[in-house]
């Protein structure tokens, strides 16, 4: 068992004020859904009902798109420097209310408060601040060609980083002069709804930001809407393919940020203690609900035994439990559905012949939980080595040479991220050149920044979010 | 004395080949009718196999080397300018229009030749992240790229459908229909310009015969088409392409930085700074 026992240090829930029921945010105000359909959103750590949200139907989406079209008339006449100021103001408001947002995010999604407070919220505010500054510099961002916004943009975001994904989508879209209809994930809508309040507060022109909550059917209405000029989606590769197929033959822009099965390559000349930290962070950050998670550990054969021992020892120190406890490292699994998926894949891994190590810890009685897990003795063809688990489960494979490491790392349809651990600079660059992945972390992992482009190769999607490159996802060349 | 008439063949992996199907379609020029290979699905697969190897060989050359090979292509065309001018005249263009078009094509190629070792300085950059990290975004070629040839009788438009992808290091399969004689003639100058085999494959036929396979072939990483193809064709390509998240873009008629952007992937590398 863990030799270090911490006293509880619970962040108070009192700071958040959750309504019993939420409508959609359209044309600058909260409106009752035309669908009249609602679904409960629960806390995955307690299974308590937090609130009830609308399942937007075709009419709700129509209303939001009409509003976004009206909003576009005003937004396109708003000077770029004025657009910037709205975004700067949003960034400031988010900073001021970040504690409230962080608690709400952890309640609704199950992630540790340590992460929502110290990672998600600072990144969200910085992202609005960063893109605010681009709004009036678009004409110098990409050479002397003229670019223009798409118009009304539909955005569909996942449940793993609810508010952060909102900021990745909304900030660049508005900075570049588009207006937005956003659909948050059905299990984590609350921070997006609170964000809508901020839009009202800063006086963002009506219709510039619209929010329709709902499930896959709502998203589908949005994708298939005739007046949407661009879709930006973050989520599973399966849904990404469905969206691309739905848009085939239509003049609608598309960017996709999809799944991953990242290799985290540890060479025998790595600084092993640092590598252990990076590997742990790479897979257990946000319960492994991370598209770029380092879910495949590729360790050089001659250090496997030693490395796995260190890794297991470090894993055992992870605190699993109440997301609102400031000492918690690994929170709740986001939903029952996701927990079922993780359990199914892990059971298949055991049946296939993988050796499973799980840390010893007590899990809370209610809610959805999964112990941090490590598979060894894995063959490359096992499902746990090829499919995205999207949970706190690390799969180990071994290699002998750098060439073999690269081959195994690239032997996947995905290409979102990868990690390299070695003290030899030339080997980092050699490896990085050969890895088919959009983001490569060398001697670090899971680092993000609004200024740094993020997005995948191959079936991990196309388009980039973040940085100067992220602007291109919301602009098209003006002929 | 009877003139010797040229047989136009597909250009695949540095060789001039007929369609394995033995099928042809005809293009009528001013004085002559030409039988052009009607590319089959199997021909397309062969071209993709070649292009995959071509990508490896083309992409591993230094930028300086690739730049010189593209420049040599312009030299080769310059040397055979008269034959191109008369070919375009056979396609119904005036002598002046033909001459202008060839001159523009040469200028386009020289422009891209000089761009090979520069574009990445415009598309890549250090990212000013808030922390002690070295963070750089640079670009890589997407890989095997299928591009449609324009329907216009123009060498300049033709090279614009090939060069942006080639410039960034992709290998290119260019597919022509109505302008196939011009495209297949270009293969002769390509063949004399030190391109590694498979870096450019030029094939001809009817797009509807192979479109499903272009969409469905997972080794074709990118398909670039023109706006004016039928809605049905776009749908088929998009639907089949979605099965492997294929990149599909529209070929612009302009050159410039934006012309290469669809053919690159951005790779961002992080490393901590420390002692």
PDB file of N, CA and C in Angstrom, chain B residues 196-271:
ATOM      1  N   UNK B 196      13.772  10.874 -59.420  1.00  0.00           N
ATOM      2  CA  UNK B 196      13.792   9.456 -59.064  1.00  0.00           C
ATOM      3  C   UNK B 196      12.506   8.782 -59.569  1.00  0.00           C
ATOM      4  N   UNK B 197      12.612   7.535 -59.967  1.00  0.00           N
ATOM      5  CA  UNK B 197      11.443   6.831 -60.501  1.00  0.00           C
ATOM      6  C   UNK B 197      10.288   6.892 -59.514  1.00  0.00           C
ATOM      7  N   UNK B 198       9.127   7.192 -60.043  1.00  0.00           N
ATOM      8  CA  UNK B 198       7.937   7.189 -59.191  1.00  0.00           C
ATOM      9  C   UNK B 198       7.624   8.517 -58.548  1.00  0.00           C
ATOM     10  N   UNK B 199       8.551   9.480 -58.627  1.00  0.00           N
ATOM     11  CA  UNK B 199       8.223  10.768 -58.003  1.00  0.00           C
ATOM     12  C   UNK B 199       7.136  11.500 -58.783  1.00  0.00           C
ATOM     13  N   UNK B 200       7.125  11.339 -60.118  1.00  0.00           N
ATOM     14  CA  UNK B 200       5.979  11.826 -60.900  1.00  0.00           C
ATOM     15  C   UNK B 200       5.494  10.674 -61.767  1.00  0.00           C
ATOM     16  N   UNK B 201       4.236  10.332 -61.641  1.00  0.00           N
ATOM     17  CA  UNK B 201       3.602   9.389 -62.564  1.00  0.00           C
ATOM     18  C   UNK B 201       2.495  10.126 -63.295  1.00  0.00           C
ATOM     19  N   UNK B 202       2.468   9.963 -64.610  1.00  0.00           N
ATOM     20  CA  UNK B 202       1.455  10.659 -65.409  1.00  0.00           C
ATOM     21  C   UNK B 202       0.591   9.610 -66.086  1.00  0.00           C
ATOM     22  N   UNK B 203      -0.686   9.600 -65.715  1.00  0.00           N
ATOM     23  CA  UNK B 203      -1.585   8.598 -66.283  1.00  0.00           C
ATOM     24  C   UNK B 203      -2.824   9.279 -66.848  1.00  0.00           C
ATOM     25  N   UNK B 204      -3.520   8.585 -67.731  1.00  0.00           N
ATOM     26  CA  UNK B 204      -4.611   9.236 -68.456  1.00  0.00           C
ATOM     27  C   UNK B 204      -5.830   8.325 -68.518  1.00  0.00           C
ATOM     28  N   UNK B 205      -6.966   8.925 -68.797  1.00  0.00           N
ATOM     29  CA  UNK B 205      -8.188   8.133 -68.932  1.00  0.00           C
ATOM     30  C   UNK B 205      -9.406   8.894 -68.498  1.00  0.00           C
ATOM     31  N   UNK B 206     -10.400   8.140 -68.039  1.00  0.00           N
ATOM     32  CA  UNK B 206     -11.661   8.740 -67.597  1.00  0.00           C
ATOM     33  C   UNK B 206     -11.738   8.631 -66.078  1.00  0.00           C
ATOM     34  N   UNK B 207     -11.893   9.785 -65.431  1.00  0.00           N
ATOM     35  CA  UNK B 207     -11.831   9.847 -63.970  1.00  0.00           C
ATOM     36  C   UNK B 207     -12.878   8.948 -63.327  1.00  0.00           C
ATOM     37  N   UNK B 208     -14.070   8.891 -63.948  1.00  0.00           N
ATOM     38  CA  UNK B 208     -15.134   8.102 -63.315  1.00  0.00           C
ATOM     39  C   UNK B 208     -14.785   6.611 -63.237  1.00  0.00           C
ATOM     40  N   UNK B 209     -13.847   6.156 -64.074  1.00  0.00           N
ATOM     41  CA  UNK B 209     -13.447   4.742 -64.025  1.00  0.00           C
ATOM     42  C   UNK B 209     -12.654   4.395 -62.765  1.00  0.00           C
ATOM     43  N   UNK B 210     -11.959   5.387 -62.228  1.00  0.00           N
ATOM     44  CA  UNK B 210     -11.027   5.067 -61.132  1.00  0.00           C
ATOM     45  C   UNK B 210     -11.321   5.832 -59.852  1.00  0.00           C
ATOM     46  N   UNK B 211     -12.332   6.710 -59.896  1.00  0.00           N
ATOM     47  CA  UNK B 211     -12.515   7.642 -58.769  1.00  0.00           C
ATOM     48  C   UNK B 211     -12.739   6.926 -57.437  1.00  0.00           C
ATOM     49  N   UNK B 212     -13.517   5.841 -57.485  1.00  0.00           N
ATOM     50  CA  UNK B 212     -13.762   5.106 -56.243  1.00  0.00           C
ATOM     51  C   UNK B 212     -12.468   4.570 -55.649  1.00  0.00           C
ATOM     52  N   UNK B 213     -11.582   4.132 -56.545  1.00  0.00           N
ATOM     53  CA  UNK B 213     -10.311   3.568 -56.087  1.00  0.00           C
ATOM     54  C   UNK B 213      -9.354   4.644 -55.606  1.00  0.00           C
ATOM     55  N   UNK B 214      -9.441   5.823 -56.210  1.00  0.00           N
ATOM     56  CA  UNK B 214      -8.627   6.934 -55.704  1.00  0.00           C
ATOM     57  C   UNK B 214      -9.062   7.238 -54.278  1.00  0.00           C
ATOM     58  N   UNK B 215     -10.388   7.266 -54.059  1.00  0.00           N
ATOM     59  CA  UNK B 215     -10.902   7.528 -52.716  1.00  0.00           C
ATOM     60  C   UNK B 215     -10.562   6.409 -51.746  1.00  0.00           C
ATOM     61  N   UNK B 216     -10.670   5.182 -52.213  1.00  0.00           N
ATOM     62  CA  UNK B 216     -10.535   4.046 -51.312  1.00  0.00           C
ATOM     63  C   UNK B 216      -9.114   3.579 -51.063  1.00  0.00           C
ATOM     64  N   UNK B 217      -8.174   3.946 -51.941  1.00  0.00           N
ATOM     65  CA  UNK B 217      -6.798   3.442 -51.768  1.00  0.00           C
ATOM     66  C   UNK B 217      -6.130   4.143 -50.585  1.00  0.00           C
ATOM     67  N   UNK B 218      -5.811   3.378 -49.548  1.00  0.00           N
ATOM     68  CA  UNK B 218      -5.292   4.015 -48.335  1.00  0.00           C
ATOM     69  C   UNK B 218      -3.881   4.574 -48.515  1.00  0.00           C
ATOM     70  N   UNK B 219      -3.181   4.116 -49.546  1.00  0.00           N
ATOM     71  CA  UNK B 219      -1.818   4.635 -49.756  1.00  0.00           C
ATOM     72  C   UNK B 219      -1.824   5.998 -50.447  1.00  0.00           C
ATOM     73  N   UNK B 220      -2.958   6.368 -51.049  1.00  0.00           N
ATOM     74  CA  UNK B 220      -3.067   7.736 -51.568  1.00  0.00           C
ATOM     75  C   UNK B 220      -3.466   8.608 -50.386  1.00  0.00           C
ATOM     76  N   UNK B 221      -2.546   9.448 -49.952  1.00  0.00           N
ATOM     77  CA  UNK B 221      -2.784  10.204 -48.728  1.00  0.00           C
ATOM     78  C   UNK B 221      -3.563  11.487 -48.991  1.00  0.00           C
ATOM     79  N   UNK B 222      -3.499  11.941 -50.225  1.00  0.00           N
ATOM     80  CA  UNK B 222      -4.120  13.223 -50.534  1.00  0.00           C
ATOM     81  C   UNK B 222      -4.638  13.186 -51.964  1.00  0.00           C
ATOM     82  N   UNK B 223      -5.830  13.693 -52.179  1.00  0.00           N
ATOM     83  CA  UNK B 223      -6.350  13.818 -53.540  1.00  0.00           C
ATOM     84  C   UNK B 223      -6.715  15.279 -53.775  1.00  0.00           C
ATOM     85  N   UNK B 224      -6.145  15.857 -54.822  1.00  0.00           N
ATOM     86  CA  UNK B 224      -6.428  17.263 -55.146  1.00  0.00           C
ATOM     87  C   UNK B 224      -7.195  17.306 -56.456  1.00  0.00           C
ATOM     88  N   UNK B 225      -8.363  17.935 -56.417  1.00  0.00           N
ATOM     89  CA  UNK B 225      -9.256  17.930 -57.575  1.00  0.00           C
ATOM     90  C   UNK B 225      -9.621  19.362 -57.953  1.00  0.00           C
ATOM     91  N   UNK B 226     -10.331  19.488 -59.037  1.00  0.00           N
ATOM     92  CA  UNK B 226     -10.811  20.809 -59.437  1.00  0.00           C
ATOM     93  C   UNK B 226     -12.267  20.981 -59.041  1.00  0.00           C
ATOM     94  N   UNK B 227     -12.615  22.214 -58.767  1.00  0.00           N
ATOM     95  CA  UNK B 227     -13.971  22.595 -58.391  1.00  0.00           C
ATOM     96  C   UNK B 227     -14.997  22.110 -59.422  1.00  0.00           C
ATOM     97  N   UNK B 228     -14.579  22.089 -60.709  1.00  0.00           N
ATOM     98  CA  UNK B 228     -15.580  21.865 -61.760  1.00  0.00           C
ATOM     99  C   UNK B 228     -15.919  20.393 -62.020  1.00  0.00           C
ATOM    100  N   UNK B 229     -15.357  19.455 -61.258  1.00  0.00           N
ATOM    101  CA  UNK B 229     -15.800  18.072 -61.471  1.00  0.00           C
ATOM    102  C   UNK B 229     -17.217  17.916 -60.905  1.00  0.00           C
ATOM    103  N   UNK B 230     -17.918  16.880 -61.343  1.00  0.00           N
ATOM    104  CA  UNK B 230     -19.331  16.765 -60.980  1.00  0.00           C
ATOM    105  C   UNK B 230     -19.519  16.562 -59.477  1.00  0.00           C
ATOM    106  N   UNK B 231     -20.680  16.973 -59.005  1.00  0.00           N
ATOM    107  CA  UNK B 231     -21.009  16.825 -57.581  1.00  0.00           C
ATOM    108  C   UNK B 231     -20.956  15.354 -57.188  1.00  0.00           C
ATOM    109  N   UNK B 232     -21.425  14.519 -58.117  1.00  0.00           N
ATOM    110  CA  UNK B 232     -21.439  13.079 -57.861  1.00  0.00           C
ATOM    111  C   UNK B 232     -19.997  12.574 -57.637  1.00  0.00           C
ATOM    112  N   UNK B 233     -19.076  13.019 -58.501  1.00  0.00           N
ATOM    113  CA  UNK B 233     -17.681  12.605 -58.361  1.00  0.00           C
ATOM    114  C   UNK B 233     -17.108  13.044 -57.024  1.00  0.00           C
ATOM    115  N   UNK B 234     -17.423  14.290 -56.651  1.00  0.00           N
ATOM    116  CA  UNK B 234     -16.928  14.793 -55.365  1.00  0.00           C
ATOM    117  C   UNK B 234     -17.466  13.949 -54.216  1.00  0.00           C
ATOM    118  N   UNK B 235     -18.742  13.579 -54.335  1.00  0.00           N
ATOM    119  CA  UNK B 235     -19.360  12.776 -53.276  1.00  0.00           C
ATOM    120  C   UNK B 235     -18.683  11.424 -53.142  1.00  0.00           C
ATOM    121  N   UNK B 236     -18.482  10.767 -54.290  1.00  0.00           N
ATOM    122  CA  UNK B 236     -17.873   9.433 -54.267  1.00  0.00           C
ATOM    123  C   UNK B 236     -16.471   9.506 -53.657  1.00  0.00           C
ATOM    124  N   UNK B 237     -15.701  10.488 -54.127  1.00  0.00           N
ATOM    125  CA  UNK B 237     -14.337  10.634 -53.623  1.00  0.00           C
ATOM    126  C   UNK B 237     -14.343  10.904 -52.112  1.00  0.00           C
ATOM    127  N   UNK B 238     -15.226  11.807 -51.673  1.00  0.00           N
ATOM    128  CA  UNK B 238     -15.295  12.165 -50.260  1.00  0.00           C
ATOM    129  C   UNK B 238     -15.760  11.001 -49.401  1.00  0.00           C
ATOM    130  N   UNK B 239     -16.738  10.265 -49.902  1.00  0.00           N
ATOM    131  CA  UNK B 239     -17.270   9.152 -49.113  1.00  0.00           C
ATOM    132  C   UNK B 239     -16.243   8.036 -48.977  1.00  0.00           C
ATOM    133  N   UNK B 240     -15.633   7.661 -50.099  1.00  0.00           N
ATOM    134  CA  UNK B 240     -14.611   6.606 -50.025  1.00  0.00           C
ATOM    135  C   UNK B 240     -13.402   7.099 -49.223  1.00  0.00           C
ATOM    136  N   UNK B 241     -13.064   8.364 -49.449  1.00  0.00           N
ATOM    137  CA  UNK B 241     -11.902   8.931 -48.755  1.00  0.00           C
ATOM    138  C   UNK B 241     -12.088   8.988 -47.249  1.00  0.00           C
ATOM    139  N   UNK B 242     -13.339   9.156 -46.794  1.00  0.00           N
ATOM    140  CA  UNK B 242     -13.578   9.301 -45.355  1.00  0.00           C
ATOM    141  C   UNK B 242     -13.208   8.028 -44.595  1.00  0.00           C
ATOM    142  N   UNK B 243     -13.173   6.908 -45.306  1.00  0.00           N
ATOM    143  CA  UNK B 243     -12.845   5.643 -44.628  1.00  0.00           C
ATOM    144  C   UNK B 243     -11.422   5.656 -44.075  1.00  0.00           C
ATOM    145  N   UNK B 244     -10.546   6.457 -44.670  1.00  0.00           N
ATOM    146  CA  UNK B 244      -9.183   6.551 -44.133  1.00  0.00           C
ATOM    147  C   UNK B 244      -8.807   7.995 -43.821  1.00  0.00           C
ATOM    148  N   UNK B 245      -9.822   8.854 -43.571  1.00  0.00           N
ATOM    149  CA  UNK B 245      -9.569  10.276 -43.266  1.00  0.00           C
ATOM    150  C   UNK B 245      -8.612  10.868 -44.310  1.00  0.00           C
ATOM    151  N   UNK B 246      -8.915  10.612 -45.576  1.00  0.00           N
ATOM    152  CA  UNK B 246      -8.052  11.121 -46.642  1.00  0.00           C
ATOM    153  C   UNK B 246      -8.182  12.638 -46.761  1.00  0.00           C
ATOM    154  N   UNK B 247      -7.032  13.263 -46.998  1.00  0.00           N
ATOM    155  CA  UNK B 247      -7.044  14.702 -47.259  1.00  0.00           C
ATOM    156  C   UNK B 247      -7.506  14.940 -48.693  1.00  0.00           C
ATOM    157  N   UNK B 248      -8.484  15.806 -48.862  1.00  0.00           N
ATOM    158  CA  UNK B 248      -8.980  16.131 -50.199  1.00  0.00           C
ATOM    159  C   UNK B 248      -8.985  17.648 -50.314  1.00  0.00           C
ATOM    160  N   UNK B 249      -8.389  18.164 -51.375  1.00  0.00           N
ATOM    161  CA  UNK B 249      -8.361  19.622 -51.508  1.00  0.00           C
ATOM    162  C   UNK B 249      -8.704  20.030 -52.929  1.00  0.00           C
ATOM    163  N   UNK B 250      -9.011  21.301 -53.077  1.00  0.00           N
ATOM    164  CA  UNK B 250      -9.281  21.850 -54.411  1.00  0.00           C
ATOM    165  C   UNK B 250      -8.012  22.503 -54.923  1.00  0.00           C
ATOM    166  N   UNK B 251      -7.702  22.235 -56.184  1.00  0.00           N
ATOM    167  CA  UNK B 251      -6.520  22.855 -56.776  1.00  0.00           C
ATOM    168  C   UNK B 251      -6.839  24.306 -57.109  1.00  0.00           C
ATOM    169  N   UNK B 252      -6.018  25.195 -56.613  1.00  0.00           N
ATOM    170  CA  UNK B 252      -6.233  26.602 -56.949  1.00  0.00           C
ATOM    171  C   UNK B 252      -5.579  26.913 -58.291  1.00  0.00           C
ATOM    172  N   UNK B 253      -6.028  27.964 -58.903  1.00  0.00           N
ATOM    173  CA  UNK B 253      -5.404  28.330 -60.163  1.00  0.00           C
ATOM    174  C   UNK B 253      -4.196  29.237 -59.943  1.00  0.00           C
ATOM    175  N   UNK B 254      -4.064  29.733 -58.706  1.00  0.00           N
ATOM    176  CA  UNK B 254      -2.928  30.623 -58.446  1.00  0.00           C
ATOM    177  C   UNK B 254      -1.733  29.853 -57.895  1.00  0.00           C
ATOM    178  N   UNK B 255      -0.553  30.461 -57.978  1.00  0.00           N
ATOM    179  CA  UNK B 255       0.609  29.882 -57.299  1.00  0.00           C
ATOM    180  C   UNK B 255       0.753  30.626 -55.975  1.00  0.00           C
ATOM    181  N   UNK B 256       1.924  30.633 -55.407  1.00  0.00           N
ATOM    182  CA  UNK B 256       2.095  31.351 -54.150  1.00  0.00           C
ATOM    183  C   UNK B 256       2.065  30.414 -52.968  1.00  0.00           C
ATOM    184  N   UNK B 257       2.308  30.989 -51.790  1.00  0.00           N
ATOM    185  CA  UNK B 257       2.445  30.182 -50.573  1.00  0.00           C
ATOM    186  C   UNK B 257       1.219  29.301 -50.323  1.00  0.00           C
ATOM    187  N   UNK B 258       0.035  29.855 -50.554  1.00  0.00           N
ATOM    188  CA  UNK B 258      -1.171  29.080 -50.219  1.00  0.00           C
ATOM    189  C   UNK B 258      -1.314  27.835 -51.092  1.00  0.00           C
ATOM    190  N   UNK B 259      -0.653  27.817 -52.257  1.00  0.00           N
ATOM    191  CA  UNK B 259      -0.805  26.658 -53.145  1.00  0.00           C
ATOM    192  C   UNK B 259      -0.177  25.396 -52.568  1.00  0.00           C
ATOM    193  N   UNK B 260       0.809  25.548 -51.695  1.00  0.00           N
ATOM    194  CA  UNK B 260       1.478  24.347 -51.147  1.00  0.00           C
ATOM    195  C   UNK B 260       0.864  23.889 -49.825  1.00  0.00           C
ATOM    196  N   UNK B 261       0.095  24.756 -49.181  1.00  0.00           N
ATOM    197  CA  UNK B 261      -0.374  24.439 -47.826  1.00  0.00           C
ATOM    198  C   UNK B 261      -1.177  23.143 -47.728  1.00  0.00           C
ATOM    199  N   UNK B 262      -2.009  22.798 -48.745  1.00  0.00           N
ATOM    200  CA  UNK B 262      -2.760  21.537 -48.596  1.00  0.00           C
ATOM    201  C   UNK B 262      -1.876  20.295 -48.582  1.00  0.00           C
ATOM    202  N   UNK B 263      -0.636  20.413 -49.032  1.00  0.00           N
ATOM    203  CA  UNK B 263       0.187  19.213 -49.229  1.00  0.00           C
ATOM    204  C   UNK B 263       1.174  18.947 -48.098  1.00  0.00           C
ATOM    205  N   UNK B 264       1.054  19.705 -47.025  1.00  0.00           N
ATOM    206  CA  UNK B 264       2.000  19.523 -45.922  1.00  0.00           C
ATOM    207  C   UNK B 264       1.272  19.199 -44.620  1.00  0.00           C
ATOM    208  N   UNK B 265       2.001  18.523 -43.749  1.00  0.00           N
ATOM    209  CA  UNK B 265       1.545  18.275 -42.383  1.00  0.00           C
ATOM    210  C   UNK B 265       2.453  19.069 -41.455  1.00  0.00           C
ATOM    211  N   UNK B 266       1.857  19.622 -40.418  1.00  0.00           N
ATOM    212  CA  UNK B 266       2.669  20.346 -39.439  1.00  0.00           C
ATOM    213  C   UNK B 266       3.034  19.424 -38.287  1.00  0.00           C
ATOM    214  N   UNK B 267       4.329  19.351 -38.032  1.00  0.00           N
ATOM    215  CA  UNK B 267       4.830  18.545 -36.908  1.00  0.00           C
ATOM    216  C   UNK B 267       5.424  19.490 -35.877  1.00  0.00           C
ATOM    217  N   UNK B 268       4.999  19.362 -34.651  1.00  0.00           N
ATOM    218  CA  UNK B 268       5.479  20.248 -33.590  1.00  0.00           C
ATOM    219  C   UNK B 268       6.286  19.434 -32.584  1.00  0.00           C
ATOM    220  N   UNK B 269       7.501  19.872 -32.326  1.00  0.00           N
ATOM    221  CA  UNK B 269       8.388  19.135 -31.426  1.00  0.00           C
ATOM    222  C   UNK B 269       8.732  19.997 -30.214  1.00  0.00           C
ATOM    223  N   UNK B 270       8.560  19.400 -29.057  1.00  0.00           N
ATOM    224  CA  UNK B 270       8.857  20.074 -27.792  1.00  0.00           C
ATOM    225  C   UNK B 270      10.117  19.466 -27.171  1.00  0.00           C
ATOM    226  N   UNK B 271      10.930  20.310 -26.536  1.00  0.00           N
ATOM    227  CA  UNK B 271      11.987  19.798 -25.665  1.00  0.00           C
ATOM    228  C   UNK B 271      12.220  20.780 -24.524  1.00  0.00           C
TER     229      UNK B 271
END
